[in-house]
Amino acid sequence: MTLDMNELVSLCKRRGFIFQSSEIYGGINSCWDYGPLGVELKNNIKRLWWNAMVNREDIEGIDASILMHPKVWEASGHVAGFTDPLVDCKKCKHRFRPDQLTEKKCPDCSGELTEMRQFNLMFKTFMGPIEDESSIVYLRPETAQGIYVNFLNVQTTLRHKIPFGIAQIGKAFRNEITPGNFIFRTREFEQMEMQYFVKPGSDEQYFDHWKEERLKWHKSLGLNPKKLQFHEHTKGELAHYAKKAFDVQYEFPFGWQEIEGIHNRTDFDLSRHQQYSGKSLQYFDEATKEKYTPYVIETSVGCDRTLLACLIDAYHEEEAKDEKRSVLRFHPKLAPIKVAFFPLIKNAGLQELTHKLQEMVRPFYLTRYDEAASIGRRYRRQDEIGTPLCVTVDFDSLKDEAVTVRDRDSMKQDRVNMTQLMEFLRKKLEA
Ligand code: ATP
């Protein structure tokens, strides 16, 4: 089955995952808002990343500010070199990246195109009330630089020995020429980045290690392993700072595309910051009395792109009994809602018991209560948002103290005693 992206966009809107930004004003190109279910899914992805990357002895987390000293972006090479080639159509004025065009004419109206020029992708703004050259600041195009400028702060305050890493999750902004494919390429997005500082000479070994670790993490989200692959950057593709780079790619309906980049950034960033700031960012090894500028292995994954891959991977349409059902087969740890609670019908006794059971589970898992429409319809609604388990309270429950637990994927129903419900749910969700 090839997923129609329009179908996914429509499901995301209908069920409260993702809305177009500023929709009542006609929307704004390539900006999206995460709705109640989308933000849960996104938080789950971020939490899983944070747990994998920071809950260990050799990596610390930080949260640096988006606005930084403008010199940071001169040192990093972004002011001079963070550009994409751009051409305009002289007739319809649409803009394109020439490297993505197959013809020399405008793909929208066959008009003539302008000469190619370089376009800097950084968003500029002004700090303070005066809008002049001296007050220009940039919205960060990557979170990494916030880590580099804090390298020694973290290393000395937490007394880390090399190798060690610094991780952060945060927004980044790029004035992309051709955003699109829903949340795949936007101008405001979230990155989850980790910079691992190593001794020069050991960089290749750590690069290989992190490359494998990161692929494992994507698989641990439940993504179909056949839809994940590495792509090594050729000389022409390598970024200005990179000695070696591999992308983790996912097979989207629009082709194999990057979701994460693993880069050997050498000592480029730290050296440049030493040069531009005049401050030493060298590491002193107490044991060997050596002083050196560490090399950096970077793992940089887009939170939004990962979320899109998870949505696409989970989306299934199937025949169930005599009707069609759409189901998001999320790994339980990704599912926004873990358990839904239904009274069989709107009856005071059933409603009361359902609420009681929901309150018992609420401290541990995100739950939802639904009493509208038939049980079958309610199951379909939960299938569509990927809720792994539904608990139904019926009239027998009042007598035998048991409830029906229905599984999203197998649609199998189990009768479970209320005293064992919590244990049963935990086993299923944490299997
Ligand atoms: P691309 O080639 O697709 O533009 P990139 O190589 O410029 O990506 P990196 O600079 O390596 O991307 O950024 C690391 C990660 O950040 C990417 O793998 C992607 O998941 C995410 N990312 C980068 N640009 C965007 C964007 N415009 N929208 C959403 N996510 C993005």
Coordinates of C-alpha atoms and ligand atoms in Angstrom, one line a residue:
M1 CA 0.0 0.0 0.0
T2 CA 1.4 3.4 -0.9
L3 CA 0.1 6.0 1.5
D4 CA -1.5 9.0 0.0
M5 CA 0.0 12.0 1.8
N6 CA -3.3 14.0 1.5
E7 CA -5.0 11.2 3.4
L8 CA -2.5 11.4 6.2
V9 CA -2.7 15.2 6.4
S10 CA -6.5 14.9 6.5
L11 CA -6.4 12.3 9.3
C12 CA -3.9 14.4 11.3
K13 CA -6.3 17.3 11.1
R14 CA -9.5 15.4 11.7
R15 CA -8.1 13.6 14.8
G16 CA -6.2 16.5 16.4
F17 CA -2.6 15.6 15.6
I18 CA -1.5 18.5 13.4
F19 CA -3.3 21.7 12.2
Q20 CA -2.2 24.2 9.7
S21 CA -0.8 27.3 11.5
S22 CA -3.0 30.4 11.5
E23 CA -5.7 28.4 9.6
I24 CA -8.4 31.0 10.1
Y25 CA -6.3 33.5 8.2
G26 CA -5.8 31.1 5.3
G27 CA -2.7 29.5 6.9
I28 CA 1.0 30.3 6.5
N29 CA 3.2 28.4 4.1
S30 CA 4.9 25.4 5.7
C31 CA 4.1 26.2 9.3
W32 CA 2.2 23.6 11.3
D33 CA 0.7 23.4 14.8
Y34 CA 0.7 20.2 16.9
G35 CA -2.7 19.5 18.3
P36 CA -3.5 17.6 21.5
L37 CA -2.6 14.2 20.1
G38 CA 0.3 15.5 18.1
V39 CA 2.0 17.1 21.1
E40 CA 1.7 13.8 23.0
L41 CA 3.3 11.9 20.2
K42 CA 6.0 14.5 19.9
N43 CA 6.7 14.5 23.6
N44 CA 6.9 10.7 23.6
I45 CA 9.5 10.8 20.8
K46 CA 11.5 13.5 22.7
R47 CA 11.3 11.6 25.9
L48 CA 12.6 8.4 24.3
W49 CA 15.4 10.2 22.7
W50 CA 16.4 12.0 25.9
N51 CA 16.3 8.7 27.8
A52 CA 18.5 7.0 25.3
M53 CA 21.0 9.9 25.0
V54 CA 21.1 11.5 28.4
N55 CA 20.3 8.8 30.9
R56 CA 23.9 7.6 30.9
E57 CA 27.2 8.5 32.6
D58 CA 28.9 10.2 29.7
I59 CA 26.3 12.6 28.3
E60 CA 24.8 15.7 29.8
G61 CA 21.7 17.7 28.6
I62 CA 21.5 21.4 28.2
D63 CA 18.9 23.9 26.9
A64 CA 20.7 26.8 25.2
S65 CA 19.0 30.0 24.0
I66 CA 17.8 30.4 20.4
L67 CA 19.3 33.8 20.0
M68 CA 23.0 33.9 20.2
H69 CA 25.8 36.4 19.8
P70 CA 26.0 37.1 16.0
K71 CA 29.7 36.2 16.0
V72 CA 28.7 32.6 16.6
W73 CA 27.3 32.4 13.1
E74 CA 30.4 34.0 11.6
A75 CA 32.6 31.6 13.4
S76 CA 30.5 28.6 12.5
G77 CA 30.6 29.5 8.8
H78 CA 26.8 30.0 8.5
V79 CA 27.0 33.7 7.6
A80 CA 29.3 33.1 4.7
G81 CA 28.3 29.6 3.6
F82 CA 24.9 28.4 4.8
T83 CA 23.3 29.0 1.5
D84 CA 21.2 27.2 -1.1
P85 CA 21.2 28.0 -4.8
L86 CA 18.1 29.9 -5.9
V87 CA 16.4 30.7 -9.2
D88 CA 13.2 32.7 -9.9
C89 CA 10.7 32.3 -12.7
K90 CA 10.5 35.6 -14.6
K91 CA 6.9 35.0 -15.4
C92 CA 5.1 33.6 -12.3
K93 CA 7.8 34.6 -9.8
H94 CA 7.9 31.2 -8.2
R95 CA 11.2 30.2 -6.6
F96 CA 13.1 27.0 -7.0
R97 CA 16.3 25.2 -6.0
P98 CA 18.0 24.6 -9.4
D99 CA 19.5 21.4 -8.1
Q100 CA 16.0 20.0 -7.7
L101 CA 14.8 20.9 -11.2
T102 CA 15.0 18.6 -14.2
E103 CA 14.3 21.2 -16.9
K104 CA 15.8 24.7 -17.5
K105 CA 12.2 26.1 -17.6
C106 CA 9.8 26.9 -14.8
P107 CA 8.0 23.6 -13.8
D108 CA 4.8 25.6 -12.9
C109 CA 4.4 27.8 -16.1
S110 CA 7.3 26.9 -18.4
G111 CA 8.5 30.5 -18.0
E112 CA 12.1 31.6 -18.3
L113 CA 14.3 31.3 -15.1
T114 CA 16.7 33.9 -13.7
E115 CA 20.4 33.3 -13.3
M116 CA 21.3 31.2 -10.2
R117 CA 22.2 33.1 -7.0
Q118 CA 23.1 32.0 -3.5
F119 CA 20.5 32.5 -0.8
N120 CA 21.4 32.5 2.9
L121 CA 18.9 30.3 4.8
M122 CA 19.3 32.0 8.2
F123 CA 16.4 34.1 9.5
K124 CA 17.5 37.6 10.5
T125 CA 16.0 39.8 13.1
F126 CA 17.0 42.8 15.3
M127 CA 17.7 42.8 19.0
G128 CA 16.5 45.9 20.8
P129 CA 14.6 48.9 19.4
I130 CA 17.1 50.0 16.7
E131 CA 17.0 48.2 13.4
D132 CA 20.5 48.6 12.1
E133 CA 23.5 46.4 11.1
S134 CA 24.8 46.4 14.7
S135 CA 21.6 44.9 16.1
I136 CA 21.2 42.0 13.7
V137 CA 20.7 38.6 15.4
Y138 CA 19.8 35.3 13.8
L139 CA 17.3 32.6 14.7
R140 CA 19.6 29.6 15.1
P141 CA 19.7 27.3 12.1
E142 CA 20.9 24.4 14.2
T143 CA 21.1 23.7 17.9
A144 CA 24.7 22.5 17.8
Q145 CA 26.4 25.8 18.2
G146 CA 24.7 26.3 21.6
I147 CA 26.5 23.1 22.7
Y148 CA 29.9 24.1 21.3
V149 CA 30.0 27.5 23.1
N150 CA 29.1 25.7 26.3
F151 CA 31.6 22.9 25.9
L152 CA 34.0 24.0 28.6
N153 CA 31.2 25.2 31.0
V154 CA 29.8 21.6 31.0
Q155 CA 33.1 19.9 31.0
T156 CA 34.5 21.8 33.9
T157 CA 31.3 22.1 36.1
L158 CA 30.4 18.4 35.7
R159 CA 34.1 17.3 35.8
H160 CA 33.9 15.2 32.6
K161 CA 36.8 13.4 31.1
I162 CA 36.9 13.0 27.3
P163 CA 35.1 11.2 25.7
F164 CA 31.8 12.7 26.8
G165 CA 28.8 14.3 25.1
I166 CA 26.3 17.1 25.4
A167 CA 22.7 16.7 24.1
Q168 CA 19.9 19.1 23.5
I169 CA 16.4 19.4 22.1
G170 CA 15.3 22.6 20.6
K171 CA 13.8 24.7 17.8
A172 CA 15.9 25.6 14.7
F173 CA 14.9 27.8 11.8
R174 CA 15.8 27.8 8.2
N175 CA 14.4 29.9 5.5
E176 CA 14.1 27.0 3.1
I177 CA 13.5 27.8 -0.5
T178 CA 11.2 24.9 -1.2
P179 CA 9.6 23.7 2.1
G180 CA 7.0 21.0 1.7
N181 CA 5.8 17.4 2.1
F182 CA 3.8 18.3 5.2
I183 CA 6.1 18.5 8.2
F184 CA 9.0 16.9 6.4
R185 CA 10.6 20.3 5.4
T186 CA 9.5 23.3 7.3
R187 CA 11.0 26.7 8.2
E188 CA 10.7 26.2 11.9
F189 CA 11.4 22.7 13.2
E190 CA 12.8 20.9 16.2
Q191 CA 16.1 19.1 16.4
M192 CA 17.5 16.6 18.8
E193 CA 21.2 16.8 18.7
M194 CA 24.1 15.3 20.6
Q195 CA 27.7 16.3 20.2
Y196 CA 30.3 13.8 21.4
F197 CA 33.7 15.2 22.2
V198 CA 36.6 12.8 21.5
K199 CA 40.3 12.7 21.3
P200 CA 41.6 13.2 17.7
G201 CA 42.5 9.9 16.3
S202 CA 39.7 8.1 18.1
D203 CA 37.1 9.9 16.0
E204 CA 36.6 7.2 13.4
Q205 CA 35.9 4.6 16.0
Y206 CA 33.3 6.7 17.8
F207 CA 31.7 7.7 14.5
D208 CA 31.1 4.1 13.7
H209 CA 29.8 3.4 17.2
W210 CA 27.3 6.3 17.1
K211 CA 26.2 5.5 13.6
E212 CA 25.1 2.0 14.7
E213 CA 23.6 3.3 17.9
R214 CA 21.4 5.8 16.2
L215 CA 20.0 3.3 13.6
K216 CA 19.2 1.0 16.6
W217 CA 17.2 3.8 18.2
H218 CA 15.1 4.3 15.1
K219 CA 14.3 0.6 15.0
S220 CA 13.4 0.7 18.7
L221 CA 10.6 3.1 17.8
G222 CA 9.0 0.3 15.9
L223 CA 9.8 1.7 12.5
N224 CA 9.9 -1.0 9.8
P225 CA 13.6 -2.0 9.5
K226 CA 13.2 -2.5 5.7
K227 CA 12.4 1.2 5.4
L228 CA 15.5 2.4 7.2
Q229 CA 18.9 2.6 5.5
F230 CA 22.2 4.5 5.6
H231 CA 23.3 6.9 3.0
E232 CA 26.9 8.0 2.9
H233 CA 27.6 11.6 1.8
T234 CA 29.8 11.8 -1.3
K235 CA 32.5 14.5 -1.4
G236 CA 30.1 16.8 -3.1
E237 CA 27.4 16.4 -0.5
L238 CA 29.7 16.9 2.6
A239 CA 29.0 20.0 4.6
H240 CA 31.8 22.5 5.1
Y241 CA 32.6 21.2 8.6
A242 CA 32.4 17.5 7.9
K243 CA 35.1 14.9 7.4
K244 CA 32.6 12.1 7.0
A245 CA 28.8 11.9 7.2
F246 CA 26.1 9.3 7.0
D247 CA 22.4 10.0 6.9
V248 CA 19.8 7.6 8.4
Q249 CA 17.1 7.6 5.7
Y250 CA 13.5 6.5 5.8
E251 CA 11.5 5.4 2.8
F252 CA 8.8 8.0 2.7
P253 CA 6.0 7.8 0.1
F254 CA 7.9 10.5 -1.7
G255 CA 11.2 8.5 -1.7
W256 CA 14.2 7.7 0.5
Q257 CA 14.9 10.8 2.6
E258 CA 17.1 11.8 5.5
I259 CA 15.7 11.8 9.0
E260 CA 19.1 12.0 10.9
G261 CA 22.6 13.0 10.1
I262 CA 25.7 11.6 11.8
H263 CA 28.7 13.8 11.1
N264 CA 32.4 13.8 12.0
R265 CA 32.8 17.6 12.4
T266 CA 36.5 17.2 13.4
D267 CA 37.7 20.2 15.5
F268 CA 36.2 22.6 13.0
D269 CA 33.6 24.3 15.3
L270 CA 35.7 24.4 18.5
S271 CA 38.7 25.7 16.6
R272 CA 36.7 28.4 14.9
H273 CA 35.1 29.5 18.1
Q274 CA 38.6 29.8 19.7
Q275 CA 39.7 31.8 16.8
Y276 CA 36.7 34.2 16.7
S277 CA 36.3 34.5 20.5
G278 CA 39.9 34.6 21.4
K279 CA 39.1 32.1 24.3
S280 CA 40.7 28.8 24.6
L281 CA 38.4 25.8 24.2
Q282 CA 41.1 23.2 24.6
Y283 CA 40.8 20.2 26.9
F284 CA 43.4 19.4 29.4
D285 CA 43.9 15.7 30.1
E286 CA 45.0 15.4 33.7
A287 CA 46.3 11.9 33.3
T288 CA 48.6 12.5 30.3
K289 CA 49.1 16.2 30.8
E290 CA 48.1 16.7 27.1
K291 CA 46.2 19.7 25.9
Y292 CA 44.2 19.4 22.7
T293 CA 41.1 20.6 20.9
P294 CA 38.7 17.7 20.8
Y295 CA 37.0 16.3 17.7
V296 CA 33.2 16.1 17.6
I297 CA 30.9 13.3 16.4
E298 CA 27.5 14.8 15.9
T299 CA 24.2 13.0 15.8
S300 CA 21.4 15.3 14.6
V301 CA 17.9 14.1 14.2
G302 CA 14.7 16.0 13.3
C303 CA 12.0 15.5 15.7
D304 CA 9.3 16.4 13.2
R305 CA 10.7 14.2 10.5
T306 CA 10.9 11.3 12.9
L307 CA 7.3 11.9 13.9
L308 CA 6.3 12.0 10.2
A309 CA 8.1 8.7 9.7
C310 CA 6.3 7.2 12.7
L311 CA 2.9 8.3 11.5
I312 CA 3.5 7.0 8.0
D313 CA 4.9 3.7 9.3
A314 CA 2.0 3.2 11.7
Y315 CA -0.8 4.0 9.2
H316 CA -2.8 1.0 7.9
E317 CA -6.1 0.6 6.2
E318 CA -7.6 -2.8 6.5
E319 CA -10.9 -4.8 6.1
A320 CA -12.3 -5.6 9.6
K321 CA -15.3 -7.8 9.6
D322 CA -17.4 -6.1 7.0
E323 CA -16.1 -2.6 7.2
K324 CA -12.9 -0.7 6.5
R325 CA -10.8 0.5 9.4
S326 CA -7.9 2.9 9.5
V327 CA -5.5 2.1 12.3
L328 CA -2.3 3.7 13.5
R329 CA -0.3 0.8 14.7
F330 CA 2.0 2.8 16.9
H331 CA 4.5 1.1 19.2
P332 CA 2.7 1.4 22.6
K333 CA 5.4 3.7 23.9
L334 CA 4.7 6.2 21.1
A335 CA 0.9 6.0 21.3
P336 CA -0.5 9.4 22.5
I337 CA -3.4 7.7 24.4
K338 CA -2.6 4.3 26.0
V339 CA -6.0 3.2 27.3
A340 CA -9.5 4.2 26.5
F341 CA -12.4 3.6 28.9
F342 CA -16.0 2.9 27.7
P343 CA -19.2 2.2 29.6
L344 CA -21.2 -0.1 27.3
I345 CA -24.1 2.3 27.4
K346 CA -25.0 5.6 29.1
N347 CA -26.1 4.1 32.4
A348 CA -25.3 5.6 35.8
G349 CA -23.9 2.4 37.3
L350 CA -21.7 1.7 34.3
Q351 CA -20.5 5.3 34.0
E352 CA -19.6 5.4 37.7
L353 CA -17.6 2.2 37.6
T354 CA -15.9 3.2 34.3
H355 CA -14.7 6.5 35.8
K356 CA -13.5 4.7 38.9
L357 CA -11.3 2.4 36.8
Q358 CA -10.0 5.2 34.7
E359 CA -9.0 7.1 37.8
M360 CA -7.1 4.0 39.0
V361 CA -5.1 4.0 35.7
R362 CA -4.7 7.8 35.2
P363 CA -1.6 8.2 37.3
F364 CA 0.3 5.7 35.2
Y365 CA -1.0 6.1 31.6
L366 CA -2.7 8.8 29.5
T367 CA -6.3 7.7 29.2
R368 CA -9.5 8.8 27.5
Y369 CA -13.2 8.3 28.3
D370 CA -15.8 7.9 25.6
E371 CA -19.5 7.1 25.9
A372 CA -20.8 8.4 22.6
A373 CA -22.0 6.1 19.8
S374 CA -21.9 2.3 19.5
I375 CA -19.0 0.3 20.9
G376 CA -17.8 -0.6 17.4
R377 CA -17.7 3.1 16.4
R378 CA -15.8 3.9 19.6
Y379 CA -13.2 1.2 18.9
R380 CA -12.7 2.6 15.3
R381 CA -12.1 6.1 16.8
Q382 CA -9.4 4.7 19.1
D383 CA -7.9 2.6 16.3
E384 CA -7.6 5.7 14.1
I385 CA -5.5 7.5 16.8
G386 CA -3.5 4.4 17.7
T387 CA -4.8 3.7 21.2
P388 CA -3.4 0.2 22.0
L389 CA -6.1 -0.9 24.5
C390 CA -9.8 -0.2 25.2
V391 CA -11.5 -1.2 28.4
T392 CA -15.3 -1.7 28.3
V393 CA -17.5 -1.9 31.4
D394 CA -20.8 -3.8 30.9
F395 CA -23.7 -5.0 33.0
D396 CA -21.9 -8.3 33.9
S397 CA -19.0 -6.2 35.3
L398 CA -21.3 -5.0 38.1
K399 CA -21.7 -8.7 39.1
D400 CA -18.5 -10.5 38.1
E401 CA -16.1 -7.6 38.7
A402 CA -14.5 -8.2 35.3
V403 CA -14.2 -6.0 32.2
T404 CA -13.4 -6.5 28.6
V405 CA -10.0 -5.4 27.3
R406 CA -9.8 -5.1 23.5
D407 CA -6.4 -5.1 21.7
R408 CA -6.0 -2.6 18.8
D409 CA -3.9 -4.8 16.5
S410 CA -5.4 -8.3 17.0
M411 CA -8.9 -6.9 17.9
K412 CA -8.9 -9.8 20.4
Q413 CA -11.0 -9.3 23.5
D414 CA -10.0 -10.6 27.0
R415 CA -12.1 -10.7 30.0
V416 CA -10.0 -9.4 32.9
N417 CA -10.8 -9.2 36.6
M418 CA -10.7 -5.6 37.9
T419 CA -8.2 -6.4 40.6
Q420 CA -5.8 -7.7 37.9
L421 CA -6.6 -4.9 35.4
M422 CA -3.6 -2.7 36.2
E423 CA -1.2 -5.6 35.9
F424 CA -2.8 -6.8 32.7
L425 CA -2.5 -3.3 31.0
R426 CA 1.1 -2.9 32.2
K427 CA 2.1 -6.3 30.7
K428 CA 0.5 -5.5 27.4
L429 CA 1.8 -1.9 27.1
E430 CA 5.3 -2.8 28.2
A431 CA 5.7 -6.0 26.4
Ligands
ATP1 P1 18.2 18.4 4.1 O1 19.3 17.9 3.2 O2 17.0 17.5 4.1 O3 17.9 19.8 4.0 P2 20.2 18.7 6.1 O4 21.2 17.8 5.7 O5 20.3 20.2 5.8 O6 18.7 18.2 5.6 P3 21.0 18.7 8.8 O7 21.6 20.0 8.8 O8 21.9 17.5 8.9 O9 19.9 18.5 7.6 O10 19.9 18.6 10.0 C1 19.8 17.5 10.8 C2 18.3 17.0 10.8 O11 17.4 18.1 11.1 C3 17.8 16.5 9.5 O12 18.2 15.1 9.4 C4 16.3 16.6 9.6 O13 15.7 15.6 10.3 C5 16.2 17.9 10.4 N1 15.9 19.1 9.5 C6 16.8 19.8 8.8 N2 16.2 20.7 8.1 C7 14.8 20.6 8.3 C8 13.7 21.2 7.9 N3 13.7 22.3 7.0 N4 12.5 20.8 8.3 C9 12.4 19.8 9.2 N5 13.5 19.1 9.6 C10 14.7 19.5 9.2

